[in-house]
GROMACS .gro file of C-alpha atoms in nm:
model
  372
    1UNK     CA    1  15.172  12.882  14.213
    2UNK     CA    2  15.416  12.715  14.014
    3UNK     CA    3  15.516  12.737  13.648
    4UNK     CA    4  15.443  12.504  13.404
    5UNK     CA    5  15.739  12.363  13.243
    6UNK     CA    6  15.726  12.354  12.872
    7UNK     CA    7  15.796  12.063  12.707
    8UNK     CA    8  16.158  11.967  12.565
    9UNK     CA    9  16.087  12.035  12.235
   10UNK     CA   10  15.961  12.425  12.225
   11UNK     CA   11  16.268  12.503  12.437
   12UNK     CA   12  16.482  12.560  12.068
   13UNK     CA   13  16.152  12.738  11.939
   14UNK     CA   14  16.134  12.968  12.254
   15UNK     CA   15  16.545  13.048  12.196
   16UNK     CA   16  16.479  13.140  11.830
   17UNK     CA   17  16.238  13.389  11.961
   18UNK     CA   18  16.492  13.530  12.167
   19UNK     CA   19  16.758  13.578  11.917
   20UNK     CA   20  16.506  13.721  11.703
   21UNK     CA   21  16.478  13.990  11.969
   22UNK     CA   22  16.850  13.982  12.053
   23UNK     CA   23  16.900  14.105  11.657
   24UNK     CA   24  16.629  14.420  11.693
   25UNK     CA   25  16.366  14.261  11.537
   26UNK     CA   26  16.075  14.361  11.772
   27UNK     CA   27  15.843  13.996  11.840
   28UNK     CA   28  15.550  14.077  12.067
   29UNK     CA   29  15.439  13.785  12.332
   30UNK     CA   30  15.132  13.694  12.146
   31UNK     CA   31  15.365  13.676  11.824
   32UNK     CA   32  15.569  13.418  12.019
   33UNK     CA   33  15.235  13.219  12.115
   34UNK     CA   34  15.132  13.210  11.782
   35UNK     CA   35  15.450  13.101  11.626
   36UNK     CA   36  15.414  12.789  11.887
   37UNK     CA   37  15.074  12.700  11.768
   38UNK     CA   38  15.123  12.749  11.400
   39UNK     CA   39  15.381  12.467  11.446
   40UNK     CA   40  15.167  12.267  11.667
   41UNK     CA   41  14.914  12.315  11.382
   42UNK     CA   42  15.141  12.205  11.079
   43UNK     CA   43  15.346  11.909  11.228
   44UNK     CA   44  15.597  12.035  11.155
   45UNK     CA   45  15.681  11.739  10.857
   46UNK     CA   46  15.959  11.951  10.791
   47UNK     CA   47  16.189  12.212  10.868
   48UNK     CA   48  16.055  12.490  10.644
   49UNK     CA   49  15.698  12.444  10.762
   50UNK     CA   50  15.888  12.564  11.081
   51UNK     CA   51  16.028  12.883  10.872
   52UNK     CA   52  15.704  12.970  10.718
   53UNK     CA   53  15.543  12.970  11.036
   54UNK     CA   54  15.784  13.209  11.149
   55UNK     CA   55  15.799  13.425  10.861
   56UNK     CA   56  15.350  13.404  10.909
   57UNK     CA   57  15.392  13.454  11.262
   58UNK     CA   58  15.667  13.669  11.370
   59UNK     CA   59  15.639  13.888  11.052
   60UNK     CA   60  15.970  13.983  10.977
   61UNK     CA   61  16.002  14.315  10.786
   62UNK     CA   62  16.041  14.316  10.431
   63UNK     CA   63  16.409  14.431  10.388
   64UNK     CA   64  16.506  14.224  10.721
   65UNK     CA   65  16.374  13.873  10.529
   66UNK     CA   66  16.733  13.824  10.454
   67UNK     CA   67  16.867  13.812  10.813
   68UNK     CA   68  16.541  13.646  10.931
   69UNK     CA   69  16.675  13.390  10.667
   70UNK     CA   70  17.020  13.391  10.801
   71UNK     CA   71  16.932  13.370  11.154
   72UNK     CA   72  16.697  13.069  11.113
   73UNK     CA   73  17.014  12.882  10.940
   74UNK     CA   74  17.216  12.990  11.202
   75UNK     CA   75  16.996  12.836  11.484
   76UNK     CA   76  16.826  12.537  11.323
   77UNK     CA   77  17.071  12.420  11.068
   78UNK     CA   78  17.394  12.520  11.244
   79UNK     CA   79  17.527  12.709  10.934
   80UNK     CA   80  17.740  13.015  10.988
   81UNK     CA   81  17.679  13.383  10.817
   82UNK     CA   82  17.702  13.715  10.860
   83UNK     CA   83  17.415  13.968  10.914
   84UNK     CA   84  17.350  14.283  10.744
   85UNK     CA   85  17.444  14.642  10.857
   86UNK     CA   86  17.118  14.731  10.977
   87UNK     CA   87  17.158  14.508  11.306
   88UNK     CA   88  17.531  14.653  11.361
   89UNK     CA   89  17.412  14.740  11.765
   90UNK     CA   90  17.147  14.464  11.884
   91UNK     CA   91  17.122  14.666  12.231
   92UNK     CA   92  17.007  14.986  12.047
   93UNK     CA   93  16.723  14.876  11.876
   94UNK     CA   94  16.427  14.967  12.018
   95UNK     CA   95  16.205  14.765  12.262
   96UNK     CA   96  15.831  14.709  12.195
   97UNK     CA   97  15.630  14.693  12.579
   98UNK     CA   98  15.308  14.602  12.611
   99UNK     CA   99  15.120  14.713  12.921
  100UNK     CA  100  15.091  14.342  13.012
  101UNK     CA  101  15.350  14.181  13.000
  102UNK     CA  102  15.527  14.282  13.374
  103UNK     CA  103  15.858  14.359  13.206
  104UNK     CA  104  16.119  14.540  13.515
  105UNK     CA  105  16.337  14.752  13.326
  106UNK     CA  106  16.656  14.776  13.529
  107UNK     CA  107  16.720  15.172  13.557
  108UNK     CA  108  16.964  15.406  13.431
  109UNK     CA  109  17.212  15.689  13.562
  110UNK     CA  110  17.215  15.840  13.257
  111UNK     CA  111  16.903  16.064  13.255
  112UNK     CA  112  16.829  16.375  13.069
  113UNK     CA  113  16.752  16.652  13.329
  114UNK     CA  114  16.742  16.964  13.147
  115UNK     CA  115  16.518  16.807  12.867
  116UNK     CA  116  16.624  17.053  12.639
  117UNK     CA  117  16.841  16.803  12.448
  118UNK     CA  118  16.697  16.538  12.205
  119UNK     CA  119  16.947  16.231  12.163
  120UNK     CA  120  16.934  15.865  12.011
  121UNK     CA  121  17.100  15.732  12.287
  122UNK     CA  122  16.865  15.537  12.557
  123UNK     CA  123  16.814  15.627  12.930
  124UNK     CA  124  16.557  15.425  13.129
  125UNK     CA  125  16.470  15.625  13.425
  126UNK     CA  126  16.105  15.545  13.693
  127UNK     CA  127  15.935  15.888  13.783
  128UNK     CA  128  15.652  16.055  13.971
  129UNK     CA  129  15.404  16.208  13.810
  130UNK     CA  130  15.383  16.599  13.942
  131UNK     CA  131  15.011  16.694  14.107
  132UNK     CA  132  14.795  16.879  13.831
  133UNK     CA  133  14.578  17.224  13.834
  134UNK     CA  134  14.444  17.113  13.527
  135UNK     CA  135  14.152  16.906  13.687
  136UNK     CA  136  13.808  17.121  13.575
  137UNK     CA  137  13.954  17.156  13.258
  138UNK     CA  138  13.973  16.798  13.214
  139UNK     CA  139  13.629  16.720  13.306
  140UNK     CA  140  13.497  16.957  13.085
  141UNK     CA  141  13.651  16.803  12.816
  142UNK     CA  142  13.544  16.410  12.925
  143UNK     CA  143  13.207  16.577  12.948
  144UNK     CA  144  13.176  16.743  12.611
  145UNK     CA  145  13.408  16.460  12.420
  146UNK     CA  146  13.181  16.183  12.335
  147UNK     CA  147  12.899  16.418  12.169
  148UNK     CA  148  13.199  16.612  11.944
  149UNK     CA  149  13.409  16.278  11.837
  150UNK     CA  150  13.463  16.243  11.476
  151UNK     CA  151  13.219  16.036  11.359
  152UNK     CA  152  13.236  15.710  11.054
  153UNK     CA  153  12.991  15.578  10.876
  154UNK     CA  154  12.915  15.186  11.052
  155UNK     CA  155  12.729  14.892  10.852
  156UNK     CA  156  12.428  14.868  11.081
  157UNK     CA  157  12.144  15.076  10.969
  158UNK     CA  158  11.869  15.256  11.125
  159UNK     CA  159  11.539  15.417  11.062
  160UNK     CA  160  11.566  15.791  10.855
  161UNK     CA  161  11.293  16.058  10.806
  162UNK     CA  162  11.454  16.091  10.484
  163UNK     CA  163  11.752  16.059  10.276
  164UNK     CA  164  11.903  15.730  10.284
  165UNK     CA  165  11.812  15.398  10.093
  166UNK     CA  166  11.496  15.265  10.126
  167UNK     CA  167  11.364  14.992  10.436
  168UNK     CA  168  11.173  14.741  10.175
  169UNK     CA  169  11.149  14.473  10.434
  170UNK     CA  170  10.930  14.728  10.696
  171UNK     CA  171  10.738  14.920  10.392
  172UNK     CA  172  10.626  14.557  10.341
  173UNK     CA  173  10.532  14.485  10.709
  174UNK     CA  174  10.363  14.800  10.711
  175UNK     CA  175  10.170  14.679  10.396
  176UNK     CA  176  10.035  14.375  10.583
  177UNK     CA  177   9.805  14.605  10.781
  178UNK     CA  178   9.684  14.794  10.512
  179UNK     CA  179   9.555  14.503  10.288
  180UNK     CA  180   9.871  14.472  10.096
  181UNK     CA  181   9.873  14.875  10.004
  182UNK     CA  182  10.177  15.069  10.037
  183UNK     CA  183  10.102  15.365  10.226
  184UNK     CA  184  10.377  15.470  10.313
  185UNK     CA  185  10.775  15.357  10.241
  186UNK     CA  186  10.992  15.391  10.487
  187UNK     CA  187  11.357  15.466  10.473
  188UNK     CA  188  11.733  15.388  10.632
  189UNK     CA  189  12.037  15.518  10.668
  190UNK     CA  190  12.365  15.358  10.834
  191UNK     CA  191  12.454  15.458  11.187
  192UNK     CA  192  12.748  15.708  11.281
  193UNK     CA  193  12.960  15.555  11.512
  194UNK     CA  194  13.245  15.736  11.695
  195UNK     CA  195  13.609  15.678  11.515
  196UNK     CA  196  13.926  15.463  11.658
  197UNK     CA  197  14.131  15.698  11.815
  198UNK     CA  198  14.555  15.610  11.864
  199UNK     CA  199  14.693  15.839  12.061
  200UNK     CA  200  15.096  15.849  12.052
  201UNK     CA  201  15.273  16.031  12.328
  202UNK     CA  202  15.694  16.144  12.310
  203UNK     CA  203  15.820  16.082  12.666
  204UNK     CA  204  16.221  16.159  12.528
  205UNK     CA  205  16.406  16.426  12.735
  206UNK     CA  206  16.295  16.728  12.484
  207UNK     CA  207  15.961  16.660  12.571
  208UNK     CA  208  16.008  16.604  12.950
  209UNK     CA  209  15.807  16.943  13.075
  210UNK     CA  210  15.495  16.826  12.893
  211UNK     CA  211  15.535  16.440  12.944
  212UNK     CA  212  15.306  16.474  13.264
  213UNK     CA  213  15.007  16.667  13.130
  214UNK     CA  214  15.012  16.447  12.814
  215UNK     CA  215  14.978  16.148  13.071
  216UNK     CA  216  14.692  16.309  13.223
  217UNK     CA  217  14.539  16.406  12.855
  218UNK     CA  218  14.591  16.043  12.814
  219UNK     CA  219  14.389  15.931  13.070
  220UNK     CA  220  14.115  16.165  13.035
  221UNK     CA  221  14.075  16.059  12.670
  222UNK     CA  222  14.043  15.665  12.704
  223UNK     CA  223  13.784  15.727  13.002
  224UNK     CA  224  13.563  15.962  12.806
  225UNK     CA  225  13.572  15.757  12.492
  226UNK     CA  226  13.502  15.358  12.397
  227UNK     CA  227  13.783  15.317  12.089
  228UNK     CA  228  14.157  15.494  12.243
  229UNK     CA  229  14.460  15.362  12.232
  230UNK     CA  230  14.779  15.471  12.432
  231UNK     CA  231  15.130  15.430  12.351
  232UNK     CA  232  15.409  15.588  12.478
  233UNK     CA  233  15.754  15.609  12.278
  234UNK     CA  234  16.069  15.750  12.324
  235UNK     CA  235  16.392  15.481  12.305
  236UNK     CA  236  16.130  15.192  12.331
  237UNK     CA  237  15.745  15.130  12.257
  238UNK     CA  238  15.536  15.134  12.557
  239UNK     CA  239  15.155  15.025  12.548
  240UNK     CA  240  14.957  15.207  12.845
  241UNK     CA  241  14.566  15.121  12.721
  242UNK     CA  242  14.537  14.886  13.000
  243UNK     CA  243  14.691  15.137  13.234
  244UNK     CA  244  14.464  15.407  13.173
  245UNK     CA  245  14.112  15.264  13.199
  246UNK     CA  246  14.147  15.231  13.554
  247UNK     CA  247  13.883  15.509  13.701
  248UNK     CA  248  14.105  15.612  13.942
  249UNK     CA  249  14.323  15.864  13.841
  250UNK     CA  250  14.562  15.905  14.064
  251UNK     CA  251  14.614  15.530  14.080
  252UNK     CA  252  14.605  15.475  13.697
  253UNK     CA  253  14.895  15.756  13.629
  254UNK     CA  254  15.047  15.578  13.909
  255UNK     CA  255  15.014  15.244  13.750
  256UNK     CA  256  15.112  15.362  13.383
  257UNK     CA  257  15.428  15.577  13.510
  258UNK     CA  258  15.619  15.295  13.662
  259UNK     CA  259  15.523  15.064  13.313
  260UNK     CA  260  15.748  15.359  13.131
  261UNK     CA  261  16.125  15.302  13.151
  262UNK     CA  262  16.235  15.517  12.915
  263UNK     CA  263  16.135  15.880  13.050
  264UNK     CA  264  16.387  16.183  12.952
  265UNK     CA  265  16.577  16.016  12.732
  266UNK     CA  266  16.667  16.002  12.398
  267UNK     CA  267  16.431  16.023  12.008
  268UNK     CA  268  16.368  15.783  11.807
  269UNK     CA  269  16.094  15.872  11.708
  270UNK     CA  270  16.136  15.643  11.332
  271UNK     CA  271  16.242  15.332  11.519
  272UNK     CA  272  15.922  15.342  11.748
  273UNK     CA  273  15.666  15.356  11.445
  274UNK     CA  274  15.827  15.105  11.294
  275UNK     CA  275  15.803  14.876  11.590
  276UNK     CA  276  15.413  15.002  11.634
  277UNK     CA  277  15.397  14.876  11.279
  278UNK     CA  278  15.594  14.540  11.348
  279UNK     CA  279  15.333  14.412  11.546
  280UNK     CA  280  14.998  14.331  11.349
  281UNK     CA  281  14.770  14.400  11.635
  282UNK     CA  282  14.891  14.744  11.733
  283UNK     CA  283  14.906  14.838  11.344
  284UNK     CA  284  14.575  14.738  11.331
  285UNK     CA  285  14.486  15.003  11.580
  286UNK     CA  286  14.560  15.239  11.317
  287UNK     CA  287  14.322  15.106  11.061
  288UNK     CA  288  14.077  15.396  11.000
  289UNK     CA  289  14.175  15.547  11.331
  290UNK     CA  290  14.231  15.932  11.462
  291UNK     CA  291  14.636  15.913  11.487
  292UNK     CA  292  14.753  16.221  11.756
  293UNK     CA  293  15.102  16.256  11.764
  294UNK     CA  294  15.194  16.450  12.097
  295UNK     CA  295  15.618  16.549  12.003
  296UNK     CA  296  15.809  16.804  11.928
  297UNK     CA  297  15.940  16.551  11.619
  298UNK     CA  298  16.329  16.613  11.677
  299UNK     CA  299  16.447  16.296  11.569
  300UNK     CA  300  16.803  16.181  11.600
  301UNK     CA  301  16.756  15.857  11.468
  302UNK     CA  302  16.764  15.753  11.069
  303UNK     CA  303  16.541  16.049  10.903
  304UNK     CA  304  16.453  15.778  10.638
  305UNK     CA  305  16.316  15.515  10.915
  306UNK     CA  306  16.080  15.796  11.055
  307UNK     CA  307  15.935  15.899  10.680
  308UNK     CA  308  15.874  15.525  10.557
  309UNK     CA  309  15.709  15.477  10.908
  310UNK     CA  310  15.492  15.781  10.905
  311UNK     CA  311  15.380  15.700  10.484
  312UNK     CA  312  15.238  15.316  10.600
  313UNK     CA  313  15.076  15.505  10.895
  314UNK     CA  314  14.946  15.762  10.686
  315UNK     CA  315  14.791  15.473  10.419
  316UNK     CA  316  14.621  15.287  10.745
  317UNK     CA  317  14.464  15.598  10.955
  318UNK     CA  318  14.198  15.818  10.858
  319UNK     CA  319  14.415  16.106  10.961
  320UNK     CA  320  14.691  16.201  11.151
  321UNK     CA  321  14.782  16.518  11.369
  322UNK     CA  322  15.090  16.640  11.477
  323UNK     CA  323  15.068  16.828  11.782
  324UNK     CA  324  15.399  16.982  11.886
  325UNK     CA  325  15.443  17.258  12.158
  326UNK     CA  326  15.734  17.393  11.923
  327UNK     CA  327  15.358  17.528  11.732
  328UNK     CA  328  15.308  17.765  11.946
  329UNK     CA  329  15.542  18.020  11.836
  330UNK     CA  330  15.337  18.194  11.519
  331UNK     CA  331  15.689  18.169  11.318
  332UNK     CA  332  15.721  17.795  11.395
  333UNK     CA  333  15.901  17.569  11.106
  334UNK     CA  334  15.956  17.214  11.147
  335UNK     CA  335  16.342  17.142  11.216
  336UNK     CA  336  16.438  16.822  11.125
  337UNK     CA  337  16.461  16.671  10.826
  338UNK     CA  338  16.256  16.408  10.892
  339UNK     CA  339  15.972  16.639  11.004
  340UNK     CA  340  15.977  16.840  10.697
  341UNK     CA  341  15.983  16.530  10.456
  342UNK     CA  342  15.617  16.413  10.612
  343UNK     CA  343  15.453  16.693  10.604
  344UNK     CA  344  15.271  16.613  10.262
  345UNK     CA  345  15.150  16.262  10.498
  346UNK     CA  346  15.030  16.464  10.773
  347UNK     CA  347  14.699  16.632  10.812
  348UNK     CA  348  14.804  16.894  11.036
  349UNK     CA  349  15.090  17.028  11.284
  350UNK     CA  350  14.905  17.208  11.557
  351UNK     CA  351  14.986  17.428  11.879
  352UNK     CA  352  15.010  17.139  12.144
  353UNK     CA  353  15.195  17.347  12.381
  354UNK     CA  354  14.920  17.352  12.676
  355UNK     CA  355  14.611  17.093  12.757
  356UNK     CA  356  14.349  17.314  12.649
  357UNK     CA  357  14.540  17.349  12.320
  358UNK     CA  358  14.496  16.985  12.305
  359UNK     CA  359  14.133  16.955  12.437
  360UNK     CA  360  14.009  17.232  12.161
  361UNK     CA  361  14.185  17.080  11.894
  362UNK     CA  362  14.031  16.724  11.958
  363UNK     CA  363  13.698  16.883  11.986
  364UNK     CA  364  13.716  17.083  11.717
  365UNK     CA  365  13.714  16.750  11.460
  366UNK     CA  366  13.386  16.701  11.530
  367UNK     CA  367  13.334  16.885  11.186
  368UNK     CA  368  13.499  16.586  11.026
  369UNK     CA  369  13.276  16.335  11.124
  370UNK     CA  370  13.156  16.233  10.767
  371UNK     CA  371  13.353  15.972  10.630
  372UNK     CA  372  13.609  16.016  10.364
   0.00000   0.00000   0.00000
């Protein structure tokens, strides 16, 4: 099949996308079509309308709107400028991946093997996933998961014994058959339904003898539960959801391994929140969701990046766990700075160093189900 070619005019559009991207500001695809057809929509009559539908679209952050600014005069009006600091090293920034999009990342000499060492620096690197003796274990826990999820209150309602508000319109209906006499009123409470849950997985070199088990974790999660999420992070943001709901396991860890280019390298772990929260669907995966962290949280990156990212997390999810194989020592103390700072925004930093840690922890939040 052949491509379509796009018409003359949304080549410039397209480019400004790219040196959007090209300057670290992370622009998903979808972000791209919509920028297109919020200009289609408005005219454009002018060359702001063609700004604000950027700025609408492409939702640059807060404390970039300057070079968002700059960079739209720079393209569209041919004036010069200079950007901020924050955009010093365009290659470092991290990369936002979605599972389908078909992006080839080239790969890298420059892995971490021991995977003792967390660094800033960015390695992309294919791998095999190592055979697992953690099979049983996992189908216990698909088994036993969707009857011990944490539970939310939905807006449908259902029929109650008692308790509850009550069901005028079938007391009534009841009535009808009694001569108009209320015999009996019925009541009706809202439904449970299971919670969203986002599960965020640290594939960086200090995390590379649990990276494989997490995978498998992963998979086991989305297939035992309707509302999961998967993203991988580690120098870029990598969505596996897609990935993982194949039935197949074997296949799907197959499938999700080669979509991660950045395994064993370095942390960054600030930069790749951020970029979650750059992109207004996958922040809206958050919104009242179960947020597991799976890292050890030694971040080399900006300590500030990783606590601003953590506190607009913490104001969208209905709680987040932090579950860091570092726990398992009974003297454990977070290390970084970072770490320590969001520990007030965190509900919890648990023993994650083994899958049935990880299984009985999950389970175990099934006394949370009421709403907060």
């Amino acid at each position: 099949m052949t491509a379509l070619a796009l018409p003359r005019a949304a080549r410039p559009l397209l480019d400004f996308i790219a040196l959007l991207r090209g300057n670290g500001f992370p622009v998903a695809p979808e972000q791209g079509l919509a920028f297109l057809r919020a200009i289609e929509l408005l005219g454009p009559r002018d060359i702001e309308d063609i700004r604000r539908a950027g700025v609408a679209t492409l939702a640059p952050p807060f404390e970039r709107q300057p070079d968002f600014d700059m960079l739209f005069d720079m393209h569209f009006l041919g004036l010069a400028g200079v950007l901020s600091d924050q955009v010093a090293e365009s290659d470092e920034e991290l990369k936002v991946q979605d599972d389908g999009a078909g992006y080839d990342a080239p790969l890298s000499d420059e892995t971490n093997e021991t995977g003792q060492a967390a660094t800033s620096s960015e390695a992309l690197s294919r791998r095999a996933l190592r055979p697992d003796d953690e099979s049983h274990q996992l189908a216990r826990f698909s088994r036993h998961l969707p009857a011990r999820l944490p539970r939310r209150r939905g807006y449908r309602m259902r029929s109650a014994k008692r308790g509850g508000g009550f069901d005028l319109q079938r007391s009534l209906r009841d009535a009808i058959r009694t001569d108009g006499e209320l015999v009996r009123l019925r009541r009706r409470e809202r439904q449970l339904r299971p919670r969203a849950i986002l599960l965020l997985i640290d594939v960086s070199g200090s995390m590379k003898a649990r990276s494989d088990a997490h995978l498998r974790f992963a998979h086991a999660l989305v297939n035992a539960t309707p509302r999961v999420e998967v993203f991988t992070f580690g120098t870029r943001l990598t969505r596996l959801t897609r990935a993982l709901r194949l039935k197949n396991r074997e296949q799907s860890l197959a499938v999700a391994a080669d979509l991660v280019a950045d395994w064993d390298g370095g942390t960054r772990i600030g930069d790749a929140l951020a970029a979650f929260l750059a992109v207004p669907r996958f922040a809206g995966y958050a919104r009242g969701a179960l947020v597991l962290v799976l890292s050890d949280g030694l971040e080399r990156g900006d300590p500030a990046q990783m606590i601003r990212a953590v506190g607009h997390l913490a104001a969208r999810a209905w709680r987040i766990d932090w579950l860091t194989p570092l726990a398992a020592a009974a003297d454990y103390r977070p290390e970084t700075a970072a770490l320590r700072a969001v520990l007030p925004m965190l509900d919890s930093v648990a023993n994650g160093a083994t899958t049935e840690r990880l299984c009985r922890h999950v389970l175990d939040l099934s006394r949370r189900r009421a709403a907060r």
